[in-house]
Coordinates of C-alpha atoms in Angstrom, one line a residue:
Chain A
M1 CA 21.1 0.8 -11.5
I2 CA 19.6 0.1 -8.2
E3 CA 21.9 -0.1 -5.2
A4 CA 21.1 -1.3 -1.8
K5 CA 23.7 0.0 0.6
G6 CA 23.8 -1.6 4.0
L7 CA 20.0 -1.6 4.4
T8 CA 19.0 -2.3 8.0
K9 CA 15.6 -2.3 9.7
F10 CA 14.8 -2.7 13.3
F11 CA 11.2 -3.1 14.4
G12 CA 11.5 -2.1 18.1
E13 CA 14.3 -4.4 19.3
T14 CA 14.1 -7.0 16.7
V15 CA 16.3 -6.7 13.6
V16 CA 14.3 -7.7 10.5
V17 CA 16.7 -6.7 7.8
D18 CA 20.4 -6.8 8.7
N19 CA 22.9 -4.9 6.6
I20 CA 21.8 -6.0 3.1
S21 CA 23.8 -4.7 0.2
F22 CA 23.5 -5.5 -3.5
T23 CA 23.4 -3.8 -6.9
V24 CA 21.2 -4.5 -9.8
A25 CA 22.3 -3.3 -13.2
Q26 CA 20.2 -2.4 -16.2
G27 CA 19.0 -5.5 -18.1
E28 CA 19.1 -7.6 -15.0
V29 CA 16.2 -9.2 -13.3
L30 CA 17.0 -9.8 -9.7
G31 CA 14.9 -12.5 -8.0
F32 CA 14.5 -11.9 -4.3
L33 CA 14.0 -15.2 -2.6
G34 CA 13.6 -16.2 1.0
P35 CA 11.3 -18.0 3.4
N36 CA 8.3 -16.1 4.8
A37 CA 9.3 -13.4 7.2
A38 CA 12.9 -13.4 5.9
G39 CA 12.7 -9.7 5.3
K40 CA 11.9 -9.7 1.6
S41 CA 9.0 -7.3 1.7
T42 CA 10.6 -5.0 4.3
T43 CA 13.7 -4.7 2.1
M44 CA 11.6 -3.8 -0.9
R45 CA 9.6 -1.3 1.1
M46 CA 12.8 0.4 2.1
I47 CA 14.1 0.4 -1.5
T48 CA 10.8 2.0 -2.6
G49 CA 10.8 4.6 0.2
F50 CA 7.7 3.3 2.0
L51 CA 9.7 2.5 5.1
P52 CA 12.6 4.6 6.2
P53 CA 15.6 2.3 6.8
T54 CA 17.1 2.3 10.4
A55 CA 20.5 2.4 8.7
G56 CA 21.8 2.4 5.2
T57 CA 20.0 3.5 2.1
A58 CA 19.0 2.6 -1.4
V59 CA 20.1 4.5 -4.5
I60 CA 17.9 4.3 -7.6
G61 CA 19.5 5.6 -10.7
G62 CA 21.6 8.0 -8.7
S63 CA 18.8 9.3 -6.5
D64 CA 19.0 8.4 -2.9
I65 CA 15.6 7.2 -1.7
T66 CA 16.0 8.8 1.7
Q67 CA 17.3 12.2 0.4
D68 CA 15.8 12.5 -3.0
S69 CA 12.8 10.4 -2.6
L70 CA 10.5 12.2 -5.0
V71 CA 12.9 12.0 -8.0
A72 CA 13.5 8.3 -7.2
R73 CA 9.8 7.5 -6.9
K74 CA 9.1 9.2 -10.3
R75 CA 11.4 6.8 -12.1
M76 CA 10.2 3.7 -10.4
G77 CA 7.2 1.5 -10.6
Y78 CA 6.2 -0.5 -7.6
L79 CA 3.9 -3.4 -7.2
P80 CA 3.4 -3.9 -3.4
E81 CA 2.6 -7.2 -1.8
N82 CA -1.0 -8.3 -2.1
A83 CA -1.5 -5.8 -4.9
P84 CA -3.5 -3.1 -3.2
A85 CA -5.9 -0.9 -5.3
Y86 CA -8.7 1.4 -4.3
P87 CA -11.7 -1.0 -4.0
D88 CA -14.4 1.5 -4.9
M89 CA -12.8 2.7 -8.1
T90 CA -13.3 1.2 -11.5
V91 CA -10.2 -0.2 -13.3
Y92 CA -10.2 2.7 -15.7
G93 CA -10.7 5.3 -13.0
F94 CA -7.9 3.8 -10.9
L95 CA -5.5 3.9 -13.9
D96 CA -6.7 7.4 -14.7
F97 CA -5.8 8.5 -11.2
I98 CA -2.4 6.9 -11.4
A99 CA -1.8 8.5 -14.8
K100 CA -2.6 11.9 -13.5
I101 CA -0.3 11.5 -10.5
R102 CA 2.4 10.3 -12.9
G103 CA 2.0 13.6 -14.7
F104 CA 0.2 12.6 -17.9
S105 CA -2.7 14.5 -19.3
G106 CA -4.9 14.7 -22.4
A107 CA -4.3 12.4 -25.3
E108 CA -1.0 11.1 -23.9
K109 CA -2.8 10.1 -20.7
R110 CA -5.6 8.2 -22.6
R111 CA -3.0 6.5 -24.9
R112 CA -1.0 5.3 -21.9
I113 CA -4.1 4.0 -20.1
E114 CA -5.3 2.2 -23.2
E115 CA -1.9 0.7 -23.9
T116 CA -1.6 -0.5 -20.3
I117 CA -5.1 -2.0 -20.3
A118 CA -4.3 -3.9 -23.5
R119 CA -1.0 -5.1 -22.2
C120 CA -2.4 -6.4 -18.9
F121 CA -5.5 -7.9 -20.5
L122 CA -7.9 -5.7 -18.5
D123 CA -10.1 -4.8 -21.4
T124 CA -13.1 -6.9 -20.3
V125 CA -13.1 -5.4 -16.8
R126 CA -12.3 -1.8 -17.5
F127 CA -15.5 -0.4 -16.0
Q128 CA -15.8 -2.9 -13.2
T129 CA -14.9 -1.7 -9.7
V130 CA -11.8 -3.2 -8.2
N131 CA -13.7 -4.9 -5.3
T132 CA -15.7 -7.0 -7.7
L133 CA -12.6 -8.4 -9.4
S134 CA -11.0 -11.8 -8.8
K135 CA -7.6 -12.1 -7.3
G136 CA -5.9 -12.5 -10.7
F137 CA -7.5 -9.4 -12.1
K138 CA -6.6 -7.4 -9.0
Q139 CA -3.1 -8.5 -9.3
R140 CA -3.0 -7.4 -12.9
V141 CA -4.7 -4.0 -12.1
C142 CA -1.9 -3.3 -9.6
F143 CA 0.7 -4.6 -12.0
A144 CA -0.8 -2.2 -14.7
Q145 CA -0.4 0.6 -12.2
S146 CA 3.3 -0.1 -11.8
I147 CA 4.1 -0.1 -15.5
L148 CA 1.8 2.7 -16.7
H149 CA 4.6 5.3 -16.9
D150 CA 7.1 2.8 -18.4
P151 CA 9.5 3.2 -15.5
E152 CA 13.2 2.5 -15.7
Y153 CA 13.1 0.7 -12.4
L154 CA 10.6 -1.9 -11.6
I155 CA 10.2 -3.4 -8.2
M156 CA 7.6 -6.1 -7.7
D157 CA 6.6 -8.0 -4.6
E158 CA 5.3 -11.4 -5.7
P159 CA 4.1 -10.3 -9.1
T160 CA 2.5 -13.7 -10.0
D161 CA 0.9 -14.3 -6.7
G162 CA -2.7 -15.5 -7.1
L163 CA -2.5 -15.9 -10.9
D164 CA -3.4 -19.1 -12.7
P165 CA -0.7 -20.9 -14.8
N166 CA -1.6 -19.1 -18.0
Q167 CA -1.6 -15.7 -16.4
K168 CA 1.7 -16.5 -14.7
Y169 CA 3.1 -17.4 -18.1
E170 CA 1.9 -14.1 -19.5
V171 CA 3.2 -12.0 -16.7
R172 CA 6.6 -13.7 -16.8
A173 CA 6.8 -13.2 -20.5
M174 CA 6.0 -9.5 -20.0
I175 CA 8.6 -9.1 -17.3
R176 CA 11.2 -10.8 -19.5
E177 CA 10.3 -8.6 -22.4
M178 CA 10.5 -5.4 -20.3
A179 CA 13.7 -6.5 -18.6
R180 CA 15.8 -5.7 -21.6
E181 CA 15.9 -2.0 -21.1
K182 CA 14.9 -1.9 -17.4
T183 CA 16.2 -2.8 -14.0
V184 CA 13.9 -5.2 -12.3
I185 CA 13.7 -6.6 -8.8
L186 CA 11.0 -9.1 -8.0
S187 CA 10.4 -11.2 -5.0
T188 CA 8.9 -14.6 -5.2
H189 CA 8.8 -17.9 -3.5
I190 CA 8.1 -19.8 -6.6
L191 CA 11.5 -21.3 -7.6
E192 CA 10.6 -22.1 -11.1
E193 CA 10.0 -18.4 -11.7
V194 CA 13.6 -17.7 -10.9
D195 CA 14.6 -20.0 -13.7
E196 CA 12.2 -18.5 -16.1
V197 CA 12.7 -14.8 -15.6
C198 CA 15.6 -14.0 -13.3
T199 CA 19.1 -13.4 -14.4
R200 CA 20.3 -13.4 -10.8
A201 CA 18.9 -14.6 -7.5
V202 CA 19.5 -13.3 -4.0
I203 CA 18.4 -15.5 -1.2
I204 CA 17.8 -13.9 2.1
S205 CA 17.1 -15.6 5.4
G206 CA 16.7 -14.0 8.8
G207 CA 17.5 -10.6 7.4
H208 CA 20.8 -11.7 5.9
I209 CA 21.9 -12.4 2.3
V210 CA 22.8 -16.1 2.3
A211 CA 23.3 -16.5 -1.5
D212 CA 23.7 -14.2 -4.4
D213 CA 24.3 -15.9 -7.8
T214 CA 22.9 -16.8 -11.2
P215 CA 20.2 -19.5 -11.1
A216 CA 22.8 -21.9 -12.7
G217 CA 25.4 -20.9 -10.1
L218 CA 22.9 -21.5 -7.3
R219 CA 22.2 -25.0 -8.7
K220 CA 25.8 -25.8 -8.4
K221 CA 25.6 -25.5 -4.7
S222 CA 23.2 -28.4 -4.6
P223 CA 24.6 -31.5 -3.1
I224 CA 23.4 -33.6 -6.0
H225 CA 24.9 -31.2 -8.7
G226 CA 27.1 -33.2 -11.1
S227 CA 25.9 -36.6 -9.8
L228 CA 24.7 -39.3 -12.2
R229 CA 21.4 -41.0 -11.8
F230 CA 20.0 -44.1 -13.5
T231 CA 17.8 -47.1 -12.9
V232 CA 19.2 -50.6 -13.1
K233 CA 16.9 -53.3 -14.4
N234 CA 16.8 -56.9 -13.3
E235 CA 20.1 -57.1 -11.4
T236 CA 18.8 -58.0 -8.0
D237 CA 21.6 -60.5 -7.4
R238 CA 24.5 -58.1 -7.7
D239 CA 25.5 -55.1 -5.7
V240 CA 25.7 -52.4 -8.4
V241 CA 26.2 -49.7 -5.7
A242 CA 29.4 -51.3 -4.5
E243 CA 30.7 -51.8 -8.0
M244 CA 30.0 -48.1 -8.8
T245 CA 31.8 -46.9 -5.7
A246 CA 34.9 -48.9 -6.9
L247 CA 35.1 -47.0 -10.2
P248 CA 37.7 -44.2 -10.6
H249 CA 36.5 -40.6 -10.1
V250 CA 33.5 -41.8 -8.1
R251 CA 33.3 -40.4 -4.7
K252 CA 30.3 -42.2 -3.5
A253 CA 27.3 -44.2 -4.8
E254 CA 24.0 -44.8 -3.2
K255 CA 20.8 -46.7 -3.7
L256 CA 17.8 -44.3 -3.9
D257 CA 14.9 -46.5 -4.1
A258 CA 13.8 -49.9 -5.4
S259 CA 10.6 -51.1 -6.9
G260 CA 10.3 -54.7 -8.0
T261 CA 13.5 -55.5 -9.9
D262 CA 14.3 -51.9 -10.6
V263 CA 16.9 -50.1 -8.5
S264 CA 17.6 -46.4 -8.7
V265 CA 21.2 -45.5 -8.2
R266 CA 22.9 -42.2 -7.7
V267 CA 26.7 -41.9 -8.3
Y268 CA 28.5 -38.8 -6.9
S269 CA 31.6 -37.6 -8.8
E270 CA 34.8 -36.6 -7.2
D271 CA 34.9 -33.5 -9.3
I272 CA 31.3 -32.0 -9.7
D273 CA 32.3 -30.2 -12.9
S274 CA 33.2 -33.3 -14.8
P275 CA 30.9 -36.2 -13.9
P276 CA 32.3 -39.6 -14.8
A277 CA 29.5 -40.4 -17.2
D278 CA 31.7 -42.1 -19.8
E279 CA 33.4 -44.4 -17.3
V280 CA 30.1 -45.4 -15.7
L281 CA 28.4 -46.0 -19.0
A282 CA 31.4 -48.0 -20.4
Y283 CA 31.4 -50.1 -17.3
L284 CA 27.7 -50.8 -17.4
H285 CA 27.9 -51.7 -21.0
K286 CA 30.9 -54.0 -20.5
E287 CA 29.1 -55.8 -17.6
G288 CA 25.9 -56.1 -19.7
I289 CA 23.9 -54.3 -17.0
R290 CA 20.6 -52.9 -18.5
I291 CA 19.8 -49.4 -17.4
E292 CA 17.1 -46.9 -17.9
G293 CA 16.8 -43.0 -17.6
F294 CA 20.5 -42.1 -17.3
R295 CA 21.1 -38.5 -16.6
V296 CA 23.5 -36.0 -15.1
E297 CA 21.8 -34.0 -12.3
E298 CA 22.0 -30.2 -12.5
G299 CA 20.8 -29.9 -9.0
R300 CA 17.6 -28.5 -7.8
L301 CA 16.9 -24.9 -6.7
D302 CA 14.5 -26.0 -4.0
E303 CA 17.3 -28.1 -2.4
V304 CA 19.7 -25.2 -2.5
F305 CA 17.0 -22.9 -1.1
R306 CA 16.4 -25.3 1.8
M307 CA 20.1 -25.8 2.4
V308 CA 20.9 -22.1 2.6
T309 CA 17.8 -20.9 4.5
S310 CA 17.7 -23.7 7.0
P311 CA 21.1 -25.4 7.4
D312 CA 20.0 -27.4 10.4
T313 CA 17.2 -29.3 8.8
M314 CA 19.3 -29.9 5.7
E315 CA 22.0 -31.7 7.6
K316 CA 19.5 -34.1 9.0
T317 CA 18.0 -35.0 5.6
V318 CA 21.2 -35.3 3.6
Chain B
M1 CA 4.3 24.2 -7.8
R2 CA 2.4 22.9 -10.8
D3 CA 3.1 19.4 -9.6
F4 CA 1.8 20.3 -6.2
M5 CA -1.5 21.6 -7.6
R6 CA -1.8 18.7 -10.0
N7 CA -1.2 16.0 -7.4
T8 CA -3.3 17.6 -4.8
A9 CA -6.1 18.0 -7.3
A10 CA -5.8 14.4 -8.4
I11 CA -6.1 13.1 -4.9
L12 CA -8.9 15.6 -4.1
W13 CA -10.9 14.3 -7.0
R14 CA -10.2 10.7 -6.2
E15 CA -11.3 11.1 -2.6
F16 CA -14.3 13.2 -3.5
A17 CA -15.5 10.6 -6.0
A18 CA -14.9 7.9 -3.4
Y19 CA -17.5 9.4 -1.1
F20 CA -20.1 9.3 -3.8
G21 CA -18.9 5.8 -4.9
S22 CA -20.0 4.4 -1.6
P23 CA -23.2 4.7 0.5
V24 CA -21.3 7.0 3.0
A25 CA -22.2 10.1 1.0
Y26 CA -25.9 9.4 0.7
V27 CA -26.3 8.2 4.3
F28 CA -24.5 11.2 5.6
I29 CA -26.4 13.8 3.5
V30 CA -29.8 12.3 4.3
I31 CA -29.1 12.0 8.0
F32 CA -27.5 15.5 8.2
L33 CA -30.5 17.1 6.5
L34 CA -33.0 15.2 8.6
L35 CA -31.3 16.0 11.8
A36 CA -30.7 19.6 10.9
G37 CA -34.4 20.1 10.0
F38 CA -35.7 18.1 12.9
C39 CA -33.6 20.0 15.5
T40 CA -34.5 23.4 14.0
F41 CA -38.2 22.8 13.8
S42 CA -38.9 20.6 16.8
F43 CA -36.4 21.5 19.5
S44 CA -35.8 25.1 18.7
R45 CA -39.4 25.8 17.6
F46 CA -38.4 27.7 14.6
Y47 CA -41.9 28.7 13.6
E48 CA -43.0 29.6 17.1
M49 CA -40.1 31.9 17.6
G50 CA -41.3 34.0 14.8
Q51 CA -37.9 35.4 14.0
A52 CA -36.6 35.8 10.4
D53 CA -33.1 34.5 11.0
L54 CA -31.4 31.1 11.1
R55 CA -29.9 31.2 14.6
A56 CA -32.1 28.2 15.5
F57 CA -30.7 26.4 12.5
F58 CA -27.0 27.2 13.0
D59 CA -27.1 26.6 16.7
W60 CA -27.4 22.9 16.1
H61 CA -24.6 22.6 13.6
P62 CA -21.7 22.1 16.1
W63 CA -23.7 19.3 17.8
I64 CA -24.8 17.6 14.6
F65 CA -21.3 17.9 13.2
L66 CA -19.8 16.5 16.4
F67 CA -21.1 13.0 15.4
L68 CA -21.3 13.2 11.7
V69 CA -18.0 14.8 10.7
P70 CA -15.9 12.2 12.5
A71 CA -17.9 9.6 10.6
V72 CA -16.9 11.3 7.3
A73 CA -13.3 11.7 8.4
M74 CA -12.7 8.3 9.9
R75 CA -12.1 6.6 6.6
L76 CA -9.6 9.1 5.2
W77 CA -6.5 7.3 6.4
A78 CA -7.7 4.3 8.3
E79 CA -9.3 2.8 5.2
E80 CA -6.1 3.5 3.3
R81 CA -4.1 1.6 5.9
R82 CA -6.6 -1.3 6.2
T83 CA -6.6 -2.0 2.4
G84 CA -2.9 -1.5 2.1
T85 CA -3.3 1.3 -0.5
I86 CA -1.3 3.5 1.7
E87 CA 1.8 1.7 0.5
L88 CA 0.8 2.6 -3.0
M89 CA 0.0 6.2 -2.2
M90 CA 3.3 6.7 -0.3
T91 CA 5.4 5.3 -3.1
L92 CA 3.8 7.3 -5.8
P93 CA 5.6 10.6 -6.5
V94 CA 3.3 12.4 -4.1
T95 CA 4.4 14.3 -1.0
L96 CA 2.8 13.8 2.4
T97 CA 1.5 17.4 2.3
Q98 CA -0.2 16.9 -1.0
A99 CA -1.8 13.7 0.2
I100 CA -3.0 15.2 3.4
L101 CA -4.3 18.3 1.8
G102 CA -5.9 16.5 -1.1
K103 CA -7.8 14.2 1.3
F104 CA -8.8 17.0 3.7
L105 CA -10.0 19.3 1.0
A106 CA -12.0 16.5 -0.6
A107 CA -13.8 15.7 2.7
W108 CA -14.3 19.4 3.3
A109 CA -15.8 19.9 -0.1
F110 CA -18.1 17.0 0.5
L111 CA -19.3 18.7 3.8
G112 CA -19.7 21.9 1.7
V113 CA -22.0 20.0 -0.6
A114 CA -24.1 18.8 2.4
L115 CA -24.3 22.4 3.7
V116 CA -25.4 23.7 0.3
L117 CA -28.2 21.1 0.2
T118 CA -29.7 22.8 3.3
F119 CA -30.7 25.6 0.9
P120 CA -34.5 25.1 1.6
M121 CA -33.8 26.6 5.1
P122 CA -32.7 30.1 3.9
L123 CA -35.4 29.9 1.2
T124 CA -38.0 29.2 3.9
V125 CA -36.8 32.1 6.0
A126 CA -36.7 34.4 3.0
Y127 CA -40.2 33.4 2.0
L128 CA -41.6 33.9 5.5
G129 CA -39.9 37.1 6.4
D130 CA -37.1 39.4 5.5
P131 CA -33.9 38.0 6.9
D132 CA -30.5 39.7 6.8
M133 CA -28.9 37.6 4.1
G134 CA -25.5 38.7 5.2
T135 CA -26.0 37.1 8.5
V136 CA -27.2 33.9 6.8
Y137 CA -24.1 33.7 4.6
C138 CA -21.9 34.4 7.5
G139 CA -23.6 31.6 9.5
Y140 CA -23.0 29.2 6.6
F141 CA -19.4 30.4 6.5
G142 CA -18.9 29.8 10.2
S143 CA -20.6 26.4 9.9
F144 CA -18.3 25.5 7.1
L145 CA -15.3 26.5 9.1
I146 CA -16.4 24.6 12.2
A147 CA -16.9 21.5 10.0
G148 CA -13.4 22.0 8.7
A149 CA -12.0 22.1 12.2
Y150 CA -13.8 18.9 13.2
L151 CA -12.6 17.4 10.0
S152 CA -9.0 18.2 10.7
V153 CA -9.3 16.5 14.1
G154 CA -10.9 13.4 12.4
S155 CA -8.3 13.3 9.8
M156 CA -5.6 13.2 12.4
T157 CA -7.2 10.5 14.5
S158 CA -7.9 8.5 11.3
A159 CA -4.1 8.4 10.7
M160 CA -3.5 7.0 14.1
T161 CA -5.2 3.7 13.5
R162 CA -6.4 1.2 10.8
N163 CA -9.6 0.8 12.8
Q164 CA -12.3 3.3 11.8
V165 CA -14.3 2.8 15.0
I166 CA -11.3 3.8 17.2
S167 CA -10.7 6.8 14.9
F168 CA -14.4 7.8 15.2
I169 CA -14.5 7.6 19.0
L170 CA -11.2 9.4 19.5
S171 CA -12.2 12.2 17.2
V172 CA -15.6 12.6 18.9
V173 CA -14.0 12.9 22.3
I174 CA -11.4 15.4 21.1
C175 CA -14.0 17.5 19.4
L176 CA -16.3 17.3 22.4
F177 CA -13.6 18.6 24.6
L178 CA -13.0 21.4 22.1
V179 CA -16.7 22.2 22.1
L180 CA -17.1 22.1 25.9
A181 CA -13.9 23.9 26.7
G182 CA -15.7 27.2 26.9
W183 CA -18.7 25.9 28.8
P184 CA -19.4 26.6 32.5
P185 CA -19.1 23.0 33.6
V186 CA -15.5 22.9 32.3
T187 CA -14.5 26.5 33.2
D188 CA -16.0 26.1 36.7
V189 CA -13.7 23.2 37.4
L190 CA -10.8 25.4 36.5
S191 CA -11.9 28.7 37.9
G192 CA -11.8 27.4 41.5
W193 CA -8.0 27.2 41.5
A194 CA -6.5 28.2 38.2
P195 CA -5.5 31.7 37.4
V196 CA -7.8 33.7 35.3
W197 CA -5.6 33.7 32.3
L198 CA -5.5 29.9 32.2
V199 CA -9.3 29.8 32.3
D200 CA -9.4 32.2 29.5
V201 CA -6.9 30.2 27.5
V202 CA -8.8 27.0 27.9
S203 CA -12.1 28.6 27.0
G204 CA -10.4 30.3 24.2
F205 CA -9.9 26.9 22.7
S206 CA -13.6 26.3 22.5
F207 CA -15.2 26.0 19.1
M208 CA -18.3 27.5 20.4
S209 CA -17.0 30.9 21.5
H210 CA -15.6 31.4 18.0
F211 CA -18.7 30.1 16.3
S212 CA -21.3 32.2 18.1
A213 CA -20.0 35.5 16.8
M214 CA -20.1 34.3 13.2
E215 CA -23.6 33.0 13.7
R216 CA -24.6 36.5 14.6
G217 CA -23.0 37.8 11.4
V218 CA -19.7 39.0 12.8
V219 CA -16.6 37.9 11.1
D220 CA -13.7 38.5 13.4
L221 CA -10.2 38.1 12.1
R222 CA -9.3 36.4 15.4
D223 CA -12.0 33.8 14.8
L224 CA -10.7 33.1 11.3
F225 CA -7.2 32.8 12.6
Y226 CA -8.5 30.4 15.3
Y227 CA -10.0 28.0 12.8
A228 CA -7.1 28.3 10.5
S229 CA -4.7 27.5 13.2
V230 CA -6.7 24.6 14.5
I231 CA -6.9 23.1 11.0
F232 CA -3.2 23.7 10.4
F233 CA -2.2 22.3 13.7
M234 CA -4.3 19.1 13.3
L235 CA -3.2 18.5 9.8
F236 CA 0.4 19.0 10.8
A237 CA 0.0 16.5 13.6
N238 CA -1.6 14.2 11.0
G239 CA 1.6 14.5 9.0
V240 CA 3.8 13.8 12.0
I241 CA 1.7 10.7 12.9
L242 CA 2.0 9.4 9.3
Q243 CA 5.7 9.9 9.3
N244 CA 6.1 8.2 12.6
R245 CA 3.9 5.3 11.6
K246 CA 6.3 4.8 8.7
A247 CA 9.2 4.8 11.1
A248 CA 7.7 2.4 13.6

């Protein structure tokens, strides 16, 4: 289990991270979201012991990172932002160095390195120096470094940054696979990643936690969650929006856009947990209104993200 | 303790290999050997002196090292900060002491290699005359120690900044002060008004006064203690700087 307890960081007079607390249990993958400069990396740097917190602490598997740093660091793998690696070293040499520091030697060391190279698809570049590698390979080299000792706790700052879609897919699959017996924290600003790998997401903004929920739970916060959306065909002479608003259990209906004779309509429910789909469909059928693409909206993470990280701009756009 | 040795050794090897993985090592060694030879033969007129010792050779070492050692040391931490690998290093299960010591010893070992490669000098002297080899070894030992002292200064200034040029200049200036502290231009400024003990203290800080005895073949415990304490103090300051940088 990883616990962040009231982590606070001041840089001079400015507070970058303000009293952040959360716990991540084994088997969980915590997605750490937030706009740039929200304090994501600073928080991770404090959890990994790179930056000492101004106040608060992080406890990794029972070891306090400020008191018992070495023990905590042994059990943890960390992929820092921008995936740093020694530019003059070969991939193999770099992993060999990491393996030595992690306390492996002899056959065990070679086995670990080979395994990690295979897992991270680094076989073709094993004797190339790091500075000749593309961004994607560099990212994977640093990723390899973080999983070489098969740590119980894995902390990754933007693990898929700079990877192409195939590589992103591979890395996410790897994280998902490892997550079963590990505790994982990863930061990202790719929202689809949250859906694909995270069991929980924490959104921070301005150094505060503004949301902490499952991806599905976050979607519920979306203003369009539980609304119905469909396109009306060839009904330019009647006001479908007004008719929809008149239906029971409907809070509001609005016209989204029109192209030619097609009109897109969104119908908001009074109770977001039970959208009035049956009523709307029955009414449309009874009136003989032809529709297309009827669906219940789940809500979109990017909308929730924008809503909780910048409430001012959201009010204007909704 | 085993962890300590293992981690320090791992960092030492990594750093040592890094010198030879970049042109730094070769440029340094070639320039060092050229300069050492040139100064010995041209400025000090080694042949014309007709003495079978290496005073003329060792005399130049503090001056050559003054510029070359900071160049070796400047990348130790500054590079690590520039490329961001310091974040990796500091989150691995490695203590600050292990990291500083590993890096320092790697650079020192590298300087040792450069010194060993000056072996044609003692061979020349041994061929031409009958030198006291004890004095020659002692001179090498002193030269190695002074290189270590410069290096510890360079390691400290390297930790101060991510800019290697700044690190280089700072360390040259600090080393220059430590070299000149025992020289008349500096002591004269002080002796006009300062009490004698202060002048002695300041000149006692000079690399030169501790080097010249060893050059002559005298290993004084006080000189060893001096170099050990300079290195210890500078590396300790190095640690404090790294710790504070983390806090900033």
